[in-house]
PDB file of C-alpha atoms in Angstrom:
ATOM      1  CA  UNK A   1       0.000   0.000   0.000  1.00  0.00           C
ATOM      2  CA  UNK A   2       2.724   2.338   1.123  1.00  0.00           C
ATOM      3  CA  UNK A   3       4.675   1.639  -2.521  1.00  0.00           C
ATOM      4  CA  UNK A   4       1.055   2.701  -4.479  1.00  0.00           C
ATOM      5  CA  UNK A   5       1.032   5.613  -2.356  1.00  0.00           C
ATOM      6  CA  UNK A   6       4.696   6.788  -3.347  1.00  0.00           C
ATOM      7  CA  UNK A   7       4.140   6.194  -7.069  1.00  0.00           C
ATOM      8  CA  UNK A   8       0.769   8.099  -6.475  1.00  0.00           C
ATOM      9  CA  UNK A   9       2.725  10.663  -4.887  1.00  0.00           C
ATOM     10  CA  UNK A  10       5.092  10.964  -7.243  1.00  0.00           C
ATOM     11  CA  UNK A  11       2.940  10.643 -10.479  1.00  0.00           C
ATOM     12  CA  UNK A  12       0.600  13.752  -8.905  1.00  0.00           C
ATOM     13  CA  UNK A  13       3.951  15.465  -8.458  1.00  0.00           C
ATOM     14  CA  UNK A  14       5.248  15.252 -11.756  1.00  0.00           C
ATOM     15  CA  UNK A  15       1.604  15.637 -13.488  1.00  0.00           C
ATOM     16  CA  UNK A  16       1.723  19.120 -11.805  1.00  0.00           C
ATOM     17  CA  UNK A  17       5.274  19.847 -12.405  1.00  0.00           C
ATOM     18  CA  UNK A  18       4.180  19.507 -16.123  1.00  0.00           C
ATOM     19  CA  UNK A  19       0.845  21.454 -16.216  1.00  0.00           C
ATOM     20  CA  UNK A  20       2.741  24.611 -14.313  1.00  0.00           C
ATOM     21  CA  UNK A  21       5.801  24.480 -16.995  1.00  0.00           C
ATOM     22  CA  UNK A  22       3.559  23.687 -20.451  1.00  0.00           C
ATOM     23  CA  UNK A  23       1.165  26.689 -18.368  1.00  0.00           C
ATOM     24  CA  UNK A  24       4.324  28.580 -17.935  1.00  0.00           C
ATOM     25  CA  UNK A  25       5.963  28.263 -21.423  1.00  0.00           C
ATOM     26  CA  UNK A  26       2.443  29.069 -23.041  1.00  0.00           C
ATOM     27  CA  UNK A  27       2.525  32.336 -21.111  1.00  0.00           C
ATOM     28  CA  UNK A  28       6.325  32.726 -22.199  1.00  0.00           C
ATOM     29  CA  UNK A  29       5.389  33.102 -25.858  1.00  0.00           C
ATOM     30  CA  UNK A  30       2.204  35.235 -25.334  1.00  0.00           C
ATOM     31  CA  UNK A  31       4.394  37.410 -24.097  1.00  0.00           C
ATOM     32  CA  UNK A  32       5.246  40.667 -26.147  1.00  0.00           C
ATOM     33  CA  UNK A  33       9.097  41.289 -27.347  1.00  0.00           C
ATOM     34  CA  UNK A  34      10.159  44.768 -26.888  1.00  0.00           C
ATOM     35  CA  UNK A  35      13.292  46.000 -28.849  1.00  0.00           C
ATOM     36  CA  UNK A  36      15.370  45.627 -25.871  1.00  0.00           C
ATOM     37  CA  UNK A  37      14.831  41.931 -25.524  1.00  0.00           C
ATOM     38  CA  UNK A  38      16.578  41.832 -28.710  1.00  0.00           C
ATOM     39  CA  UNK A  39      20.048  40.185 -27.766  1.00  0.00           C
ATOM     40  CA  UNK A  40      22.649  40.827 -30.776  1.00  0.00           C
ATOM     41  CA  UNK A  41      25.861  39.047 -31.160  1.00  0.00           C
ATOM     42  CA  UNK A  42      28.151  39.131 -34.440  1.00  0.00           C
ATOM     43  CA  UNK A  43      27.622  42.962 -35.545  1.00  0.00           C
ATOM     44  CA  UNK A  44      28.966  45.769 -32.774  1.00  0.00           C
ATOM     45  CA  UNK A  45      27.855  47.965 -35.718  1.00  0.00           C
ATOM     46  CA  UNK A  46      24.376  47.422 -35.635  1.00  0.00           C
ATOM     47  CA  UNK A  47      21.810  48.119 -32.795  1.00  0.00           C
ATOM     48  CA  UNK A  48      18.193  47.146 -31.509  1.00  0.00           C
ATOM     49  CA  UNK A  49      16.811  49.543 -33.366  1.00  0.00           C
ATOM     50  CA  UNK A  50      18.763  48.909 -36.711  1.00  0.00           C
ATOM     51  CA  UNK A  51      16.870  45.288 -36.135  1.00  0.00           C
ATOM     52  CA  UNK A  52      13.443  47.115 -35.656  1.00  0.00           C
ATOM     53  CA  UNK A  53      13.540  49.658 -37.961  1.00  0.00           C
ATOM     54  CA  UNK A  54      15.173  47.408 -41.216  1.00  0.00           C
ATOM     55  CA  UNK A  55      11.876  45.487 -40.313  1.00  0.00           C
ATOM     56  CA  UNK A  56       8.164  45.117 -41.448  1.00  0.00           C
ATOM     57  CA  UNK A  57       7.359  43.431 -38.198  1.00  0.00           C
ATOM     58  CA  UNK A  58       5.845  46.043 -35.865  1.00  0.00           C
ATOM     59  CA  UNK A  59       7.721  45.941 -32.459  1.00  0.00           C
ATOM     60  CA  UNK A  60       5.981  45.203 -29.452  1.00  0.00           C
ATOM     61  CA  UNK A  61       5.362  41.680 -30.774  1.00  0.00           C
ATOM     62  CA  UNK A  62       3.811  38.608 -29.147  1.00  0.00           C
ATOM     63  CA  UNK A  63       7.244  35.817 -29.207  1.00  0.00           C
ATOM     64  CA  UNK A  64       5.444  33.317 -30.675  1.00  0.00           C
ATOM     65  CA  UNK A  65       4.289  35.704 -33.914  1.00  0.00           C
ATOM     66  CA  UNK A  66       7.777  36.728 -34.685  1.00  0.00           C
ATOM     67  CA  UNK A  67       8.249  35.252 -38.361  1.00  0.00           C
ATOM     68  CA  UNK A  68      11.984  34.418 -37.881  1.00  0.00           C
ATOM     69  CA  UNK A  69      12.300  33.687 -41.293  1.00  0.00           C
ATOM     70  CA  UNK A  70      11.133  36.681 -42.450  1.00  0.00           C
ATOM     71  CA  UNK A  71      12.853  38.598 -40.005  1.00  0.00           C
ATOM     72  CA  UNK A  72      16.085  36.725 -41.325  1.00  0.00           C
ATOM     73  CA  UNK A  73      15.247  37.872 -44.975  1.00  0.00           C
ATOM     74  CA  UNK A  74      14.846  41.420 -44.299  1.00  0.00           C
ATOM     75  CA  UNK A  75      17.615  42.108 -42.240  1.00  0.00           C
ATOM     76  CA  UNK A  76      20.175  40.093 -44.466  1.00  0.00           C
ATOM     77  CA  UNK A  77      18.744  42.436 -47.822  1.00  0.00           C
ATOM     78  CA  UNK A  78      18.353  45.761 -45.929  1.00  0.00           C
ATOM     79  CA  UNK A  79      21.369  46.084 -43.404  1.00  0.00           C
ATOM     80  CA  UNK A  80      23.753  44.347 -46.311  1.00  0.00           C
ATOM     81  CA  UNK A  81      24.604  41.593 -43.843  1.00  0.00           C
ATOM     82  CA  UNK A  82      26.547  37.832 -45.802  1.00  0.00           C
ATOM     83  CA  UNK A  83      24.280  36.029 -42.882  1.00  0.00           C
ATOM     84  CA  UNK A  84      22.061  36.266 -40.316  1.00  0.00           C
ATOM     85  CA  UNK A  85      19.981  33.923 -37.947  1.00  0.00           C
ATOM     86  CA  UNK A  86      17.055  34.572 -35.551  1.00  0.00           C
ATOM     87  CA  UNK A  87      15.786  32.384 -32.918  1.00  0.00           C
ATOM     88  CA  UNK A  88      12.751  32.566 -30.617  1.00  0.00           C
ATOM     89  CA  UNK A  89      14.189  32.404 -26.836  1.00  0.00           C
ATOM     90  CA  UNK A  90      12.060  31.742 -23.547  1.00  0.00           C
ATOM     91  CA  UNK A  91      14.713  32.198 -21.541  1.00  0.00           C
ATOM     92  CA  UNK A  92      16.256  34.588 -21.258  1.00  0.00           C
ATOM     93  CA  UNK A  93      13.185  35.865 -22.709  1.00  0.00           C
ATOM     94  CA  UNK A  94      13.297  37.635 -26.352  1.00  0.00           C
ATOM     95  CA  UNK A  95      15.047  37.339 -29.615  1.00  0.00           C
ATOM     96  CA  UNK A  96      18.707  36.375 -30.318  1.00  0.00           C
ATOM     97  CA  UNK A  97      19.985  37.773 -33.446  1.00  0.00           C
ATOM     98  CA  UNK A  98      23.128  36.766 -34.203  1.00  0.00           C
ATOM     99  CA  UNK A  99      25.186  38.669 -37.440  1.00  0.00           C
ATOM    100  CA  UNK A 100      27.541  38.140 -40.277  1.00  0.00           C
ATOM    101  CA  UNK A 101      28.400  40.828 -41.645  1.00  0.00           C
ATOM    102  CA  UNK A 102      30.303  41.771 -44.982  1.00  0.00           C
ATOM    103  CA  UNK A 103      33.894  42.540 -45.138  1.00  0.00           C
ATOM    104  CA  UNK A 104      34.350  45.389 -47.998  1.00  0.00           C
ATOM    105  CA  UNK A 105      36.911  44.667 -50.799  1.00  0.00           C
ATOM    106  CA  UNK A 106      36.598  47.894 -52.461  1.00  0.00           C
ATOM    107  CA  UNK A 107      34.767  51.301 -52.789  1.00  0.00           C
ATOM    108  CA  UNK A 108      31.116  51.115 -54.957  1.00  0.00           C
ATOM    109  CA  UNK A 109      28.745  53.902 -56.266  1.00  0.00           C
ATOM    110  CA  UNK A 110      25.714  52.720 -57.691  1.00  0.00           C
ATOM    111  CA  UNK A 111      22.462  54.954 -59.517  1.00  0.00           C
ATOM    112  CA  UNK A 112      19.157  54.344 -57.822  1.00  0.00           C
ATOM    113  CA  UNK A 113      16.486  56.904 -58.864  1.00  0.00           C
ATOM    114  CA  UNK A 114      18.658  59.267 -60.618  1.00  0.00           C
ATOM    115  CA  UNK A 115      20.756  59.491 -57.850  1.00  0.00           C
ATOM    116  CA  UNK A 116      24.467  58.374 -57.204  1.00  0.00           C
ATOM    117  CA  UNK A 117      24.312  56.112 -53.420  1.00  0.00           C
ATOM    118  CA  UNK A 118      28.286  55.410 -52.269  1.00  0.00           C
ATOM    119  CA  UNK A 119      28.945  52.513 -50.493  1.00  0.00           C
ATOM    120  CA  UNK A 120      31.459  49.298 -51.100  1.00  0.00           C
ATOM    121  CA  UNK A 121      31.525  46.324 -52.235  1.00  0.00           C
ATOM    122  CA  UNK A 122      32.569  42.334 -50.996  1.00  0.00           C
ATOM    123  CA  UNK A 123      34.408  39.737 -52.283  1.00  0.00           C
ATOM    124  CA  UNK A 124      30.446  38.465 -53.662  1.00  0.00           C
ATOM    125  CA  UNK A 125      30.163  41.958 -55.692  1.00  0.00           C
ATOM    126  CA  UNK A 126      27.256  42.776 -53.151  1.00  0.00           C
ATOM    127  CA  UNK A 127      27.115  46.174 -52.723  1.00  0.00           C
ATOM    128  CA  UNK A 128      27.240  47.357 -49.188  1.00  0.00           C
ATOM    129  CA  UNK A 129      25.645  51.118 -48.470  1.00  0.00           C
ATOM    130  CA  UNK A 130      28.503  52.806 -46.274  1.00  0.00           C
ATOM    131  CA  UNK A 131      26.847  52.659 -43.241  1.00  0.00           C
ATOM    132  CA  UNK A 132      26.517  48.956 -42.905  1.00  0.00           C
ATOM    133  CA  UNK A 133      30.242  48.976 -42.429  1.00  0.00           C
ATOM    134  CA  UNK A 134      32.497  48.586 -40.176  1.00  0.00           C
ATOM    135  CA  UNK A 135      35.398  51.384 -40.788  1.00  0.00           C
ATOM    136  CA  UNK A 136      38.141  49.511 -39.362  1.00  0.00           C
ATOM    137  CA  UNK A 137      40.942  48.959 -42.476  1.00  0.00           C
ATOM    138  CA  UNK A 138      38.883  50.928 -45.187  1.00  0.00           C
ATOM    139  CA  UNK A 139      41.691  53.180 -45.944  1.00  0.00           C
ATOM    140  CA  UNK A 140      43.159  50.145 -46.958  1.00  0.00           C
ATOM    141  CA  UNK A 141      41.242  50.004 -50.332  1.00  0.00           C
ATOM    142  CA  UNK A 142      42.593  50.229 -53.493  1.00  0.00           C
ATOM    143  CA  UNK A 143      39.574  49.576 -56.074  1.00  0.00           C
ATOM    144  CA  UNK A 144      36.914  51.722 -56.686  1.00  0.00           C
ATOM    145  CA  UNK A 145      33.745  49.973 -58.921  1.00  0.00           C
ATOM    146  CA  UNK A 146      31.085  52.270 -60.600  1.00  0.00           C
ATOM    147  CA  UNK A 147      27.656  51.942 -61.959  1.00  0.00           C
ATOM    148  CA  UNK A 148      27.051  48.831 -60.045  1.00  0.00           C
ATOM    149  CA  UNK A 149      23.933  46.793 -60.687  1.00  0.00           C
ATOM    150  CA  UNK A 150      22.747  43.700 -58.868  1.00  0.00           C
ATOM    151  CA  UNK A 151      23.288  42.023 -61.650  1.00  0.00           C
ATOM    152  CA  UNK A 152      26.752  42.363 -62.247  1.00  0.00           C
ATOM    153  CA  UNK A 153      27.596  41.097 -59.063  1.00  0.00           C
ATOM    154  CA  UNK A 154      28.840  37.606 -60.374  1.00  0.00           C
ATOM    155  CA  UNK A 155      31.303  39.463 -62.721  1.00  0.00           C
ATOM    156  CA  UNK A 156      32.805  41.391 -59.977  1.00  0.00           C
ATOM    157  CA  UNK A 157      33.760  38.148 -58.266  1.00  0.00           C
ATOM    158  CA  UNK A 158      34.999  36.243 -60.819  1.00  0.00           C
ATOM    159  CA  UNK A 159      37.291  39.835 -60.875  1.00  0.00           C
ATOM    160  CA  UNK A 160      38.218  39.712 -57.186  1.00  0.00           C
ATOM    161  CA  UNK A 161      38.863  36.027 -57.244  1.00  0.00           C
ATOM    162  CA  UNK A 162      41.578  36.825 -60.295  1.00  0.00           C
ATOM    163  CA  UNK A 163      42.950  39.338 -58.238  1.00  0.00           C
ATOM    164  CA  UNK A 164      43.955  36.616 -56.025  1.00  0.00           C
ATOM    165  CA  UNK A 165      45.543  34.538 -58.419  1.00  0.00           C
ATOM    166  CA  UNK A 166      47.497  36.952 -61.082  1.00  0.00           C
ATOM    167  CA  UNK A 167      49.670  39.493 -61.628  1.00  0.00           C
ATOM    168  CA  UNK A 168      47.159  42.004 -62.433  1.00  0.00           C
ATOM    169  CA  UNK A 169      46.455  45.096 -60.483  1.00  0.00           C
ATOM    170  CA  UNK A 170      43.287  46.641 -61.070  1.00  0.00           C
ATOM    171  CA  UNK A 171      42.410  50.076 -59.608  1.00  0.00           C
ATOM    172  CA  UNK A 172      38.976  50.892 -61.142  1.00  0.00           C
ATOM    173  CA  UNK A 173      36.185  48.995 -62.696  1.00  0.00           C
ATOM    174  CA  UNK A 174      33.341  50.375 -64.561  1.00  0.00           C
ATOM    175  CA  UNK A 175      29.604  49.598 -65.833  1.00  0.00           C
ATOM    176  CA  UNK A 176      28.041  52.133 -68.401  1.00  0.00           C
ATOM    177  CA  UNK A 177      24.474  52.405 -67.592  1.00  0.00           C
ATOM    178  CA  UNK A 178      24.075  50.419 -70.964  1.00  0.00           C
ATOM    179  CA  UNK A 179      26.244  47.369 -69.323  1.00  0.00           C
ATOM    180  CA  UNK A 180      29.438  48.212 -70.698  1.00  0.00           C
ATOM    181  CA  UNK A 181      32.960  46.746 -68.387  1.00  0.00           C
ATOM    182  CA  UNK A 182      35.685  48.481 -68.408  1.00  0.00           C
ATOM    183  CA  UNK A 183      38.446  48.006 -66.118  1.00  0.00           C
ATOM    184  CA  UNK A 184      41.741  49.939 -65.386  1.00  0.00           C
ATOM    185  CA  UNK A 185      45.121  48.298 -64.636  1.00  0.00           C
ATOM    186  CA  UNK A 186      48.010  49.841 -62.701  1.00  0.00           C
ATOM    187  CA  UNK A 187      50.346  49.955 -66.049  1.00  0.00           C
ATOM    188  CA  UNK A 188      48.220  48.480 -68.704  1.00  0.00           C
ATOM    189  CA  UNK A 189      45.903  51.075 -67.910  1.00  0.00           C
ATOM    190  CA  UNK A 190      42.053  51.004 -69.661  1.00  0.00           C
ATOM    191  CA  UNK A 191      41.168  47.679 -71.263  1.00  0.00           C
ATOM    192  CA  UNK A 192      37.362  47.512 -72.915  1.00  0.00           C
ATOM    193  CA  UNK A 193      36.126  44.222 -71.608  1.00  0.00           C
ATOM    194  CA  UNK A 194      32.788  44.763 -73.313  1.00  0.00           C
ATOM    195  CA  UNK A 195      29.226  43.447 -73.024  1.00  0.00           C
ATOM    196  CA  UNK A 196      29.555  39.535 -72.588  1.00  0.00           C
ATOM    197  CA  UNK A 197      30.120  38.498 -69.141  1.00  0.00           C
ATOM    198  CA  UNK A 198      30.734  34.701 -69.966  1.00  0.00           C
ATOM    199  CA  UNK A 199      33.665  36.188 -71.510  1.00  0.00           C
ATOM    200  CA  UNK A 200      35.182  37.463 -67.937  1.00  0.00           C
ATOM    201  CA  UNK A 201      37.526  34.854 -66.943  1.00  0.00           C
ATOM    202  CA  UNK A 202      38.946  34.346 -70.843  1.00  0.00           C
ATOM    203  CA  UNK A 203      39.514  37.706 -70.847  1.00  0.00           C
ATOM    204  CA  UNK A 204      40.988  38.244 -67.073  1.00  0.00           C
ATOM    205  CA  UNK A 205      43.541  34.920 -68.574  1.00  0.00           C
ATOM    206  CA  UNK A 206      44.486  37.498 -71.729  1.00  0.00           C
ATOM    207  CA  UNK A 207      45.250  40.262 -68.994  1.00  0.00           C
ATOM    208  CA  UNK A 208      47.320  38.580 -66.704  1.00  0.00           C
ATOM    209  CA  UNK A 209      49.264  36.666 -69.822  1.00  0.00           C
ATOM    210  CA  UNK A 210      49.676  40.319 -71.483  1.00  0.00           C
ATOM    211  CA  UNK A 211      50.854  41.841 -68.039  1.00  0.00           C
ATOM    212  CA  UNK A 212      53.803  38.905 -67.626  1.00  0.00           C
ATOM    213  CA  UNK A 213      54.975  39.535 -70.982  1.00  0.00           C
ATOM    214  CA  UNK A 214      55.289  42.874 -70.933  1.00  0.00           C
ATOM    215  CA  UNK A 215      57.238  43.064 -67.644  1.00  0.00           C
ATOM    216  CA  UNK A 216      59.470  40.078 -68.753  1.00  0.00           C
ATOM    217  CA  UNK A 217      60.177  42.463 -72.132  1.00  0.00           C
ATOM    218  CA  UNK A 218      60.464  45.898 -70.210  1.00  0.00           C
ATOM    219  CA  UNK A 219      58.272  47.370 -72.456  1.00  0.00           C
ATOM    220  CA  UNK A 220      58.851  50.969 -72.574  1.00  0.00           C
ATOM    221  CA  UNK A 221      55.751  51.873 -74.851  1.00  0.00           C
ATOM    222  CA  UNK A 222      53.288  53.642 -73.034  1.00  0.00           C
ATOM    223  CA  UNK A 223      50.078  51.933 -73.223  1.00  0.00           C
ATOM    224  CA  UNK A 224      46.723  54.244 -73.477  1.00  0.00           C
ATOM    225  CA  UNK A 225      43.956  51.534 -73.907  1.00  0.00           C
ATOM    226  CA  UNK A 226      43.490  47.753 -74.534  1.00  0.00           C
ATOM    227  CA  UNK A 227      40.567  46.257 -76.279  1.00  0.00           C
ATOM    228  CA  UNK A 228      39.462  42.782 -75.552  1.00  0.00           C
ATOM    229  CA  UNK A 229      35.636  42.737 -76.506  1.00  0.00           C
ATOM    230  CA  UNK A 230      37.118  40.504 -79.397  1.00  0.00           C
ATOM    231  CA  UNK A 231      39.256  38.246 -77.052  1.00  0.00           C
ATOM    232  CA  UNK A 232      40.576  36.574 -79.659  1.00  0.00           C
ATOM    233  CA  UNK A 233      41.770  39.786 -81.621  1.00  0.00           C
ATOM    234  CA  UNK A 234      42.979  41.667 -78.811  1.00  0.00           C
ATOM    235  CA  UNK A 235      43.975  45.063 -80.316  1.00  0.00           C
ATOM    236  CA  UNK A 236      46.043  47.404 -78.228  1.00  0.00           C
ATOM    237  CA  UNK A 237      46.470  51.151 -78.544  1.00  0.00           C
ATOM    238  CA  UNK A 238      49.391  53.132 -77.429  1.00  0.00           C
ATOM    239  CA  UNK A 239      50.489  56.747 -77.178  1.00  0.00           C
ATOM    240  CA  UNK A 240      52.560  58.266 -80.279  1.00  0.00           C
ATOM    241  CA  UNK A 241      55.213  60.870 -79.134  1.00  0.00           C
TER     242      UNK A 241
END
């Protein structure tokens, strides 16, 4: 009798132990999030209010509304960020947000409604408006990219990624508001890349082999512009005297 009465005991014990946390939890995500029960980690630059004003949730919130995904997709577009998660948390109560931001390979000026918007770009060619950026080691930039579009961004990394891997120095790249690329190298100066992007990385080869040769030669000639829209009938002009 005395065992039935322990398990009794116990199984009353743990019945209400249940019904006061599932009570308790249920409570927990009725509850509304304020901006500071936003908890940020990855991003010193960005605040609480960077997370509720780059959203279309409106803050108070009940917890158990917040669309994380959403939330996820809005911040990553509108603050520039490469990642960014958001989970639901009971305790401590309120929203974790944790950050990746972009790291800026280069300066970037884009035309949105008329009007020129500075900013920089990543290693992705994502543009990145200047004040989603950290300003640690900007001065240490040596590319400037103009009349950047969002679709030009896979061009722009198939440049960075060949400025990792040849001889080439480029200090300026530019789109026409047509879609023109032109680019300009430290001593080979303008070369007309053209409109054909699955062209890039033929083209980027042609640079780098033209850049080797000419240093191997010493090439005096002073070089004023480099056309490669015909990769295969490269012409190149230089300056008379």
């Amino acid at each position: 009798m005395k065992n039935q009465k322990v398990i009794k005991h116990r199984n009353f014990f743990f019945l209400t132990s249940f019904l006061f946390l599932t009570s308790l939890l249920s409570i927990k995500t009725l509850k509304k999030v304020n901006p500071q029960d936003i908890r940020i980690s990855g991003g010193e630059l960005f605040s609480q209010n960077d997370v509720v004003k780059n959203s279309s949730l409106n803050f108070p919130i009940r917890l158990i509304f917040v669309e994380t995904n959403l939330l996820e997709k809005e911040l990553k577009q509108n603050l520039s960020l490469k990642n960014v998660s958001v989970n639901r948390e009971l305790f401590p109560f309120g929203l974790k947000v944790h950050i990746n931001s972009r790291i800026p390979i280069a300066y970037g000026e884009r035309i949105l409604n008329d009007k020129k918007i500075l900013g920089f770009i990543d290693k992705d060619g994502i543009f990145i408006n200047k004040q989603n950026v950290d300003k640690k080691n900007l001065n240490k930039l040596t590319i400037q990219v103009f009349g950047w579009k969002e679709k030009f961004k896979n061009t722009l990394s198939d440049i960075f990624i060949a400025l990792e891997n040849y001889e080439f120095e480029i200090v300026k790249i530019t789109f026409s508001p047509d879609g023109f690329l032109s680019i300009e190298e430290k001593d080979l100066k303008t070369i007309f890349l053209g409109f054909k992007p699955d062209l890039i990385n033929y083209q980027l080869q042609i640079i780098n082999n033209l850049k080797i040769e000419f240093e191997k030669k010493s090439f005096s000639i002073k070089i004023d512009s480099i056309d490669l829209t015909n990769p295969k009938k490269p012409k190149i002009k230089v300056f008379k005297p």
